[in-house]
Coordinates of C-alpha atoms (C1' of nucleotides) in Angstrom, one line a residue:
Chain A
M1 CA 96.5 -15.8 61.9
P2 CA 97.4 -19.2 63.5
I3 CA 97.2 -22.2 61.1
N4 CA 94.2 -23.8 62.8
N5 CA 92.1 -20.7 62.5
T6 CA 93.1 -20.3 58.9
I7 CA 91.9 -23.8 58.1
I8 CA 88.7 -23.2 59.9
F9 CA 88.2 -20.1 57.8
I10 CA 88.8 -22.0 54.6
V11 CA 86.5 -24.8 55.5
E12 CA 83.8 -22.3 56.5
L13 CA 84.2 -20.4 53.2
L14 CA 83.6 -23.5 51.1
L15 CA 80.7 -24.8 53.3
K16 CA 79.0 -21.4 53.3
N17 CA 79.3 -21.2 49.6
V18 CA 77.6 -24.5 49.2
A19 CA 75.0 -23.6 51.9
K20 CA 73.8 -20.7 49.7
H21 CA 71.9 -23.2 47.6
V22 CA 71.7 -26.6 49.4
Q23 CA 71.6 -27.7 53.1
L24 CA 74.1 -30.4 54.1
N25 CA 74.3 -32.3 57.4
K26 CA 77.5 -32.7 59.3
E27 CA 78.3 -36.0 57.8
E28 CA 77.7 -34.8 54.3
E29 CA 79.8 -31.7 54.9
Q30 CA 82.7 -34.0 56.0
I31 CA 82.4 -36.2 52.9
L32 CA 82.4 -33.1 50.7
L33 CA 85.4 -31.6 52.4
D34 CA 87.3 -34.8 52.0
S35 CA 86.9 -34.7 48.3
F36 CA 88.9 -31.4 48.1
V37 CA 92.7 -30.8 48.3
L38 CA 94.0 -27.5 49.6
T39 CA 96.9 -26.0 47.8
R40 CA 98.9 -22.7 47.6
H41 CA 100.4 -21.3 44.4
P42 CA 102.5 -18.2 43.7
A43 CA 101.6 -15.7 41.0
R44 CA 102.3 -16.9 37.4
T45 CA 101.8 -20.5 38.1
K46 CA 99.9 -22.2 35.3
L47 CA 97.4 -24.6 36.8
L48 CA 96.3 -25.7 33.3
K49 CA 97.7 -25.4 29.8
S50 CA 96.2 -25.6 26.4
G51 CA 96.2 -29.2 25.1
E52 CA 95.9 -30.7 28.6
V53 CA 92.7 -32.2 30.1
C54 CA 91.3 -30.0 32.9
I55 CA 91.2 -32.7 35.6
N56 CA 90.4 -30.2 38.4
S57 CA 88.0 -27.4 39.1
F58 CA 89.1 -24.7 41.6
F59 CA 87.4 -23.0 44.4
V60 CA 89.4 -19.8 45.2
V61 CA 90.0 -19.1 48.9
S62 CA 92.3 -16.1 48.3
G63 CA 94.2 -14.5 45.4
I64 CA 93.1 -14.3 41.8
L65 CA 92.9 -16.9 39.0
R66 CA 92.3 -16.3 35.3
N67 CA 91.0 -18.6 32.5
Y68 CA 92.1 -17.5 29.0
C69 CA 92.7 -18.8 25.6
L70 CA 94.7 -17.8 22.5
D71 CA 93.3 -17.1 19.1
D72 CA 94.1 -19.0 15.9
N73 CA 97.4 -17.5 15.2
Q74 CA 98.4 -17.6 18.9
A75 CA 98.8 -13.8 18.8
N76 CA 96.2 -12.5 21.2
E77 CA 94.9 -13.6 24.6
H78 CA 91.2 -13.7 25.4
T79 CA 90.2 -13.7 29.0
I80 CA 87.3 -16.1 29.6
N81 CA 87.0 -15.3 33.3
F82 CA 88.6 -14.2 36.5
A83 CA 88.0 -15.8 39.8
T84 CA 88.6 -14.3 43.3
T85 CA 87.7 -15.4 46.8
D86 CA 84.6 -17.5 47.0
W87 CA 84.4 -18.1 43.2
W88 CA 84.7 -21.3 41.2
I89 CA 86.7 -21.7 38.0
A90 CA 87.7 -24.4 35.5
D91 CA 88.0 -24.9 31.7
M92 CA 84.3 -25.9 31.5
Y93 CA 84.6 -27.7 28.2
S94 CA 87.6 -29.8 29.1
F95 CA 86.5 -30.4 32.7
L96 CA 83.1 -31.6 31.8
S97 CA 84.1 -33.7 28.8
Q98 CA 87.5 -34.7 30.2
K99 CA 89.0 -34.2 26.7
P100 CA 92.0 -31.9 26.0
G101 CA 90.9 -28.2 26.1
N102 CA 92.4 -25.2 24.5
S103 CA 92.5 -22.8 27.4
Y104 CA 94.9 -21.9 30.2
I105 CA 94.3 -21.3 33.9
E106 CA 96.9 -19.2 35.6
V107 CA 97.5 -17.6 39.0
V108 CA 97.4 -13.8 38.6
E109 CA 97.9 -13.1 42.3
D110 CA 99.3 -15.5 44.9
A111 CA 96.4 -17.9 45.6
I112 CA 95.1 -20.4 48.1
I113 CA 92.7 -22.8 46.4
M114 CA 90.5 -25.8 47.1
T115 CA 90.9 -28.3 44.2
Q116 CA 88.4 -31.0 43.3
S117 CA 88.9 -33.4 40.5
R118 CA 86.1 -34.3 38.0
E119 CA 86.3 -37.9 39.3
Q120 CA 85.7 -36.7 42.9
Q121 CA 83.0 -34.4 41.8
L122 CA 81.1 -37.2 40.0
A123 CA 81.6 -39.5 43.0
I124 CA 80.1 -36.7 45.2
F125 CA 77.1 -36.5 43.0
E126 CA 76.5 -40.2 43.7
R127 CA 77.0 -40.0 47.5
I128 CA 75.3 -36.6 48.0
P129 CA 72.6 -36.0 45.4
K130 CA 72.0 -32.6 46.8
M131 CA 75.4 -31.6 45.4
E132 CA 74.0 -32.4 41.9
R133 CA 71.5 -29.7 42.6
F134 CA 74.2 -27.3 43.8
F135 CA 76.2 -27.6 40.6
R136 CA 73.0 -27.4 38.5
I137 CA 72.4 -24.0 40.2
L138 CA 76.0 -23.0 39.7
M139 CA 75.8 -23.9 36.0
E140 CA 72.5 -22.0 35.7
R141 CA 74.1 -18.9 37.2
S142 CA 77.2 -19.1 35.1
L143 CA 75.1 -19.4 32.0
I144 CA 73.0 -16.3 32.9
A145 CA 76.2 -14.3 33.6
N146 CA 77.8 -15.5 30.4
Q147 CA 74.7 -14.7 28.3
Q148 CA 74.6 -11.2 29.8
R149 CA 78.2 -10.7 28.9
L150 CA 77.6 -11.8 25.4
I151 CA 74.7 -9.3 25.0
D152 CA 76.9 -6.6 26.5
N153 CA 79.6 -7.3 24.0
M154 CA 77.1 -6.9 21.2
A155 CA 75.1 -3.9 22.5
L156 CA 77.6 -1.8 24.5
S157 CA 80.7 0.2 23.6
A158 CA 84.0 -0.7 25.2
E159 CA 83.6 2.2 27.6
E160 CA 80.3 1.0 28.9
R161 CA 81.6 -2.6 29.2
Y162 CA 84.5 -1.3 31.2
K163 CA 82.1 0.4 33.7
R164 CA 80.2 -2.8 34.1
F165 CA 83.4 -4.7 34.6
C166 CA 84.4 -2.3 37.4
Q167 CA 81.0 -2.9 39.1
R168 CA 81.3 -6.7 38.7
F169 CA 84.9 -7.0 39.8
P170 CA 85.5 -4.0 42.1
T171 CA 88.7 -5.4 43.6
I172 CA 90.2 -7.0 40.5
K173 CA 90.4 -3.7 38.8
Y174 CA 93.6 -2.7 40.8
N175 CA 95.1 -6.2 41.1
V176 CA 95.5 -7.5 37.5
P177 CA 97.6 -6.1 34.6
Q178 CA 95.6 -3.8 32.4
K179 CA 96.2 -5.9 29.4
Q180 CA 94.3 -8.7 31.0
I181 CA 91.3 -6.4 31.7
A182 CA 91.6 -5.3 28.0
S183 CA 91.5 -8.9 26.9
Y184 CA 88.4 -9.5 29.0
L185 CA 86.6 -6.5 27.5
G186 CA 87.7 -7.5 24.0
V187 CA 89.9 -4.5 23.1
T188 CA 93.6 -4.1 22.6
P189 CA 95.8 -2.8 25.5
E190 CA 96.6 0.3 23.4
F191 CA 92.9 1.2 23.0
F192 CA 92.2 0.4 26.6
S193 CA 95.0 2.8 27.7
K194 CA 93.5 5.6 25.5
M195 CA 90.0 4.9 26.8
K196 CA 91.1 5.0 30.4
K197 CA 92.7 8.4 29.9
K198 CA 89.6 9.7 28.3
L199 CA 87.5 8.6 31.2
L200 CA 89.9 10.3 33.7
M201 CA 89.8 13.6 31.8
E202 CA 86.0 13.6 31.7
K203 CA 85.9 13.7 35.5
Chain B
M1 CA 50.5 -38.4 9.3
P2 CA 47.5 -39.6 11.4
I3 CA 47.2 -37.9 14.8
N4 CA 48.1 -40.9 16.8
N5 CA 51.4 -41.4 15.0
T6 CA 52.2 -37.7 15.4
I7 CA 51.8 -37.9 19.1
I8 CA 53.9 -41.0 19.3
F9 CA 56.6 -39.2 17.4
I10 CA 56.5 -36.2 19.7
V11 CA 56.6 -38.3 22.8
E12 CA 59.5 -40.3 21.5
L13 CA 61.4 -37.1 20.5
L14 CA 61.2 -35.8 24.0
L15 CA 62.0 -39.1 25.7
K16 CA 65.0 -39.7 23.4
N17 CA 66.3 -36.2 24.1
V18 CA 66.2 -37.0 27.8
A19 CA 67.6 -40.5 27.3
K20 CA 70.8 -38.9 25.8
H21 CA 71.9 -38.2 29.4
V22 CA 69.8 -40.2 31.9
Q23 CA 67.9 -43.5 31.9
L24 CA 64.2 -43.3 33.0
N25 CA 61.9 -46.3 33.6
K26 CA 58.4 -46.4 32.1
E27 CA 56.8 -45.0 35.2
E28 CA 59.2 -42.1 35.4
E29 CA 58.7 -41.4 31.7
Q30 CA 55.0 -41.1 32.2
I31 CA 55.4 -38.8 35.2
L32 CA 57.8 -36.6 33.1
L33 CA 55.4 -36.5 30.1
D34 CA 52.5 -35.5 32.3
S35 CA 54.4 -32.4 33.4
F36 CA 54.4 -31.0 29.8
V37 CA 51.7 -29.4 27.7
L38 CA 51.7 -29.8 23.9
T39 CA 50.8 -26.6 22.0
R40 CA 50.9 -25.2 18.4
H41 CA 51.6 -21.6 17.4
P42 CA 51.8 -19.8 14.1
A43 CA 54.8 -17.7 13.1
R44 CA 55.1 -14.3 14.8
T45 CA 53.4 -15.5 18.0
K46 CA 55.2 -14.0 21.0
L47 CA 55.5 -16.6 23.7
L48 CA 57.2 -14.2 26.1
K49 CA 57.6 -10.4 26.2
S50 CA 60.0 -8.2 28.0
G51 CA 58.8 -7.3 31.5
E52 CA 57.0 -10.6 31.9
V53 CA 58.1 -13.6 34.0
C54 CA 59.2 -16.5 31.9
I55 CA 57.0 -19.1 33.5
N56 CA 57.7 -21.8 30.9
S57 CA 60.6 -23.4 29.2
F58 CA 60.0 -24.8 25.7
F59 CA 61.1 -28.0 24.0
V60 CA 60.7 -27.6 20.2
V61 CA 59.1 -30.4 18.3
S62 CA 59.0 -28.6 15.0
G63 CA 59.4 -25.1 13.7
I64 CA 61.8 -22.4 14.9
L65 CA 61.7 -20.2 18.1
R66 CA 63.9 -17.2 18.8
N67 CA 65.0 -15.6 22.1
Y68 CA 66.1 -11.9 21.7
C69 CA 66.3 -8.7 23.5
L70 CA 66.4 -5.0 22.7
D71 CA 69.3 -2.6 23.6
D72 CA 68.9 0.4 25.9
N73 CA 67.3 2.7 23.4
Q74 CA 65.0 0.0 22.0
A75 CA 66.5 0.5 18.6
N76 CA 68.3 -2.8 17.9
E77 CA 67.4 -6.5 18.4
H78 CA 70.1 -8.9 19.7
T79 CA 69.3 -12.6 19.1
I80 CA 70.3 -14.6 22.1
N81 CA 69.5 -17.9 20.6
F82 CA 67.5 -19.9 18.0
A83 CA 65.9 -23.2 18.8
T84 CA 64.7 -25.9 16.2
T85 CA 63.5 -29.4 16.5
D86 CA 64.9 -31.2 19.6
W87 CA 66.2 -28.0 21.3
W88 CA 65.3 -26.4 24.5
I89 CA 64.7 -22.6 24.9
A90 CA 63.7 -20.1 27.6
D91 CA 64.7 -16.7 29.0
M92 CA 67.2 -18.3 31.4
Y93 CA 67.4 -15.4 33.8
S94 CA 63.7 -15.0 34.2
F95 CA 62.9 -18.7 34.1
L96 CA 65.4 -19.6 36.8
S97 CA 64.7 -16.6 39.1
Q98 CA 61.0 -16.3 38.3
K99 CA 61.5 -12.5 38.1
P100 CA 60.5 -10.3 35.2
G101 CA 63.0 -10.6 32.4
N102 CA 64.0 -8.3 29.5
S103 CA 63.8 -10.6 26.6
Y104 CA 61.3 -11.9 24.1
I105 CA 60.6 -15.4 22.8
E106 CA 58.9 -15.5 19.4
V107 CA 57.9 -18.1 16.9
V108 CA 59.9 -17.6 13.7
E109 CA 58.4 -20.5 11.8
D110 CA 55.1 -22.3 12.7
A111 CA 55.9 -24.4 15.7
I112 CA 54.8 -27.4 17.7
I113 CA 56.2 -27.2 21.2
M114 CA 56.2 -29.0 24.5
T115 CA 55.8 -26.6 27.4
Q116 CA 56.9 -27.1 31.0
S117 CA 56.5 -24.6 33.7
R118 CA 59.2 -23.8 36.2
E119 CA 56.9 -25.1 38.9
Q120 CA 56.4 -28.4 37.1
Q121 CA 60.2 -28.6 36.5
L122 CA 61.0 -28.1 40.2
A123 CA 58.3 -30.7 41.1
I124 CA 59.9 -33.1 38.7
F125 CA 63.4 -32.6 40.3
E126 CA 61.8 -33.8 43.6
R127 CA 60.0 -36.8 42.1
I128 CA 62.7 -37.9 39.6
P129 CA 66.1 -36.8 41.0
K130 CA 67.7 -38.1 37.8
M131 CA 66.1 -35.1 36.0
E132 CA 68.1 -32.8 38.2
R133 CA 71.1 -34.5 36.6
F134 CA 69.6 -34.1 33.1
F135 CA 69.2 -30.4 33.5
R136 CA 72.6 -30.0 35.1
I137 CA 74.1 -31.5 32.0
L138 CA 71.9 -29.4 29.8
M139 CA 73.1 -26.3 31.6
E140 CA 76.7 -27.4 31.4
R141 CA 76.4 -27.8 27.6
S142 CA 74.6 -24.5 27.2
L143 CA 77.4 -22.8 29.2
I144 CA 80.1 -24.3 27.0
A145 CA 78.3 -23.3 23.8
N146 CA 77.7 -19.8 25.1
Q147 CA 81.4 -19.4 26.2
Q148 CA 82.6 -20.5 22.8
R149 CA 80.3 -18.0 21.1
L150 CA 81.6 -15.2 23.4
I151 CA 85.2 -16.1 22.4
D152 CA 84.3 -16.3 18.8
N153 CA 82.8 -12.8 19.0
M154 CA 86.0 -11.5 20.4
A155 CA 88.5 -13.5 18.3
L156 CA 86.8 -13.9 14.9
S157 CA 85.6 -11.5 12.1
A158 CA 81.9 -11.3 11.2
E159 CA 82.7 -13.4 8.1
E160 CA 84.2 -16.3 10.1
R161 CA 81.4 -16.1 12.6
Y162 CA 78.9 -16.4 9.8
K163 CA 80.6 -19.6 8.6
R164 CA 80.4 -21.1 12.0
F165 CA 76.8 -20.1 12.3
C166 CA 76.0 -22.0 9.0
Q167 CA 77.7 -25.1 10.4
R168 CA 75.9 -24.9 13.7
F169 CA 72.5 -24.1 12.3
P170 CA 72.6 -25.7 8.8
T171 CA 68.8 -25.6 8.4
I172 CA 68.0 -22.2 10.0
K173 CA 70.1 -20.4 7.5
Y174 CA 67.3 -20.5 4.9
N175 CA 64.3 -20.3 7.2
V176 CA 64.8 -17.1 9.2
P177 CA 65.0 -13.5 8.0
Q178 CA 68.5 -12.3 7.3
K179 CA 68.2 -9.5 9.8
Q180 CA 67.7 -12.0 12.5
I181 CA 70.9 -13.9 11.5
A182 CA 72.7 -10.5 11.5
S183 CA 71.4 -9.8 15.0
Y184 CA 72.7 -13.2 16.1
L185 CA 76.2 -12.5 14.6
G186 CA 76.3 -9.0 16.1
V187 CA 76.3 -7.0 12.8
T188 CA 73.8 -4.7 11.1
P189 CA 71.5 -6.1 8.3
E190 CA 73.2 -3.7 5.9
F191 CA 76.7 -5.0 6.6
F192 CA 75.4 -8.6 6.6
S193 CA 74.0 -8.0 3.1
K194 CA 77.3 -6.6 1.9
M195 CA 79.3 -9.5 3.5
K196 CA 77.1 -12.2 1.9
K197 CA 77.5 -10.6 -1.5
K198 CA 81.3 -10.6 -1.0
L199 CA 81.3 -14.3 0.0
L200 CA 79.2 -15.2 -3.1
M201 CA 81.6 -13.3 -5.4
E202 CA 84.6 -15.1 -3.9
K203 CA 83.3 -18.5 -5.1
Chain C
dG1 C1' 122.3 -3.6 42.1
dC2 C1' 122.0 -4.8 37.1
dG3 C1' 120.0 -6.4 32.9
dA4 C1' 116.1 -8.6 30.3
dG5 C1' 112.0 -9.0 29.9
dT6 C1' 107.2 -7.2 30.5
dG7 C1' 103.7 -3.7 30.8
dC8 C1' 102.0 1.0 29.9
dT9 C1' 101.5 5.1 27.1
dT10 C1' 101.3 8.0 23.0
dA11 C1' 100.6 9.0 18.3
dA12 C1' 100.1 8.1 13.2
dT13 C1' 97.7 5.5 10.2
dG14 C1' 94.5 1.7 8.7
dT15 C1' 90.0 -0.9 8.5
dA16 C1' 85.9 -3.6 9.9
dG17 C1' 81.8 -2.5 10.4
dG18 C1' 78.0 1.3 11.5
dT19 C1' 74.8 5.0 9.9
dT20 C1' 71.8 7.2 6.9
dA21 C1' 68.9 7.2 3.1
dA22 C1' 66.4 5.5 -0.7
dG23 C1' 64.5 2.2 -3.8
dA24 C1' 63.2 -2.7 -5.0
dA25 C1' 61.4 -7.1 -3.6
dA26 C1' 58.8 -9.9 -0.9
dA27 C1' 55.4 -11.1 2.4
dA28 C1' 51.6 -10.2 5.4
dT29 C1' 47.0 -8.5 5.8
dA30 C1' 42.6 -7.2 4.0
Chain D
dT1 C1' 43.8 -8.6 -5.9
dA2 C1' 45.2 -4.6 -3.9
dT3 C1' 47.5 -2.4 -0.1
dT4 C1' 50.4 -2.1 3.6
dT5 C1' 54.3 -3.5 6.0
dT6 C1' 58.5 -5.7 6.4
dT7 C1' 62.8 -7.1 4.5
dC8 C1' 66.7 -6.8 1.4
dT9 C1' 70.1 -4.3 -1.2
dT10 C1' 73.1 -0.5 -2.6
dA11 C1' 76.0 3.3 -1.9
dA12 C1' 78.1 7.4 0.3
dC13 C1' 80.0 8.7 4.3
dC14 C1' 81.4 8.0 9.3
dT15 C1' 83.6 6.1 13.6
dA16 C1' 85.2 2.9 17.0
dC17 C1' 88.6 0.3 17.5
dA18 C1' 93.0 -2.2 15.5
dT19 C1' 97.8 -2.0 14.0
dT20 C1' 102.4 -0.5 14.0
dA21 C1' 106.1 1.5 16.2
dA22 C1' 108.5 3.9 19.6
dG23 C1' 110.0 5.3 24.3
dC24 C1' 109.5 4.9 29.1
dA25 C1' 108.7 2.5 33.6
dC26 C1' 108.2 -1.4 36.0
dT27 C1' 109.6 -5.8 38.2
dC28 C1' 111.8 -10.1 38.7
dG29 C1' 115.7 -13.3 38.4
dC30 C1' 120.6 -13.3 39.0

DNA sequence: GCGAGTGCTTAATGTAGGTTAAGAAAAATA
DNA sequence: TATTTTTCTTAACCTACATTAAGCACTCGC
């Protein structure tokens, strides 16, 4: 794909994502686009490390990002979320408070992303109040999804959670290491391996 | 406390809660207040049942409310959240989508609450755009708290989660049935009882 | 192409927390 | 106050998942 077409595709992806919830005019669209920076990163790049302030939030154009943290003794990873094409991701606590966080954001699969700093975001809220609405709705939806995941973790077995995961992230299933899926579901890689085998044999 | 003073207290509680994040002028404050209805309910009142649309969100003046759902076989309750004085509560999915939800909101301890319908809320967003910001911030904070709880559920033992619960809800601990605390922590009442005894003996 | 790390699987053993059941205590209702 | 209902506790037994440890299969940097 020629570079110009690629850039048109990226711009459209972001604008359509916003247009799902609020209508912007051409001028507003341009102001919004100017507040983002387009970057590419190979797999394994760490975009954020524990202890740092999460200055930026990321809109994923292609590839896969992952937000995770370590438990108290630094022994186990817990995946907070994955993000693929057309998703937003950040360390919410650190990004919103602009204080040091305790999570990591890493590139799982080579990624093209649109980056917006908290400073730029707040400036956009002032210049385009409709974007305040957009992020309110984004927060509302994240909260609902997160609440549902919490309930699933309490009410469902690991097997059922895995089935829901496959529905929610149909593509991710084949593109991230199994141990990362396990750490999203809240089980060990060993148990996940056993569970997967059992599911295969049942078919 | 004479009725007039009581009402002044209630109005101040709500306005101060809003003032934590946005500054309203007198006129805006009045418009906001007019969008709420003040009601009282005895313990055990169900303000919302599974299958209903969550028309209203609630700001708790006094007492305790609880949002919970049942699992697939209707056998176990899972507490999504408690709300005491100065907290907001609703079935987020149903309130935001205005579609039937699958959770309950019940009064755990006799309560005085300020009720605002989704319709009124959306009207307020139009009349007082600053309130859009207020609810964005409220959603952001709920999301952060919910994400932390999810991580705690994956990373911590039931005992550690109980300790955090006691820190987060210092008053609730003594005012709601233990089985409801257990259902918030994600353990059975029987195990919770055993765990509490163990904690007492350790001291 | 080679070596070092990383990820996946399997299996034996361990444990946090669930289930069932029954009685005692407390609280709601009459 | 009496009666019913709900809540709390205890104890025996059960299970989903964790831990440890080992071997094999990758993939990535050199």
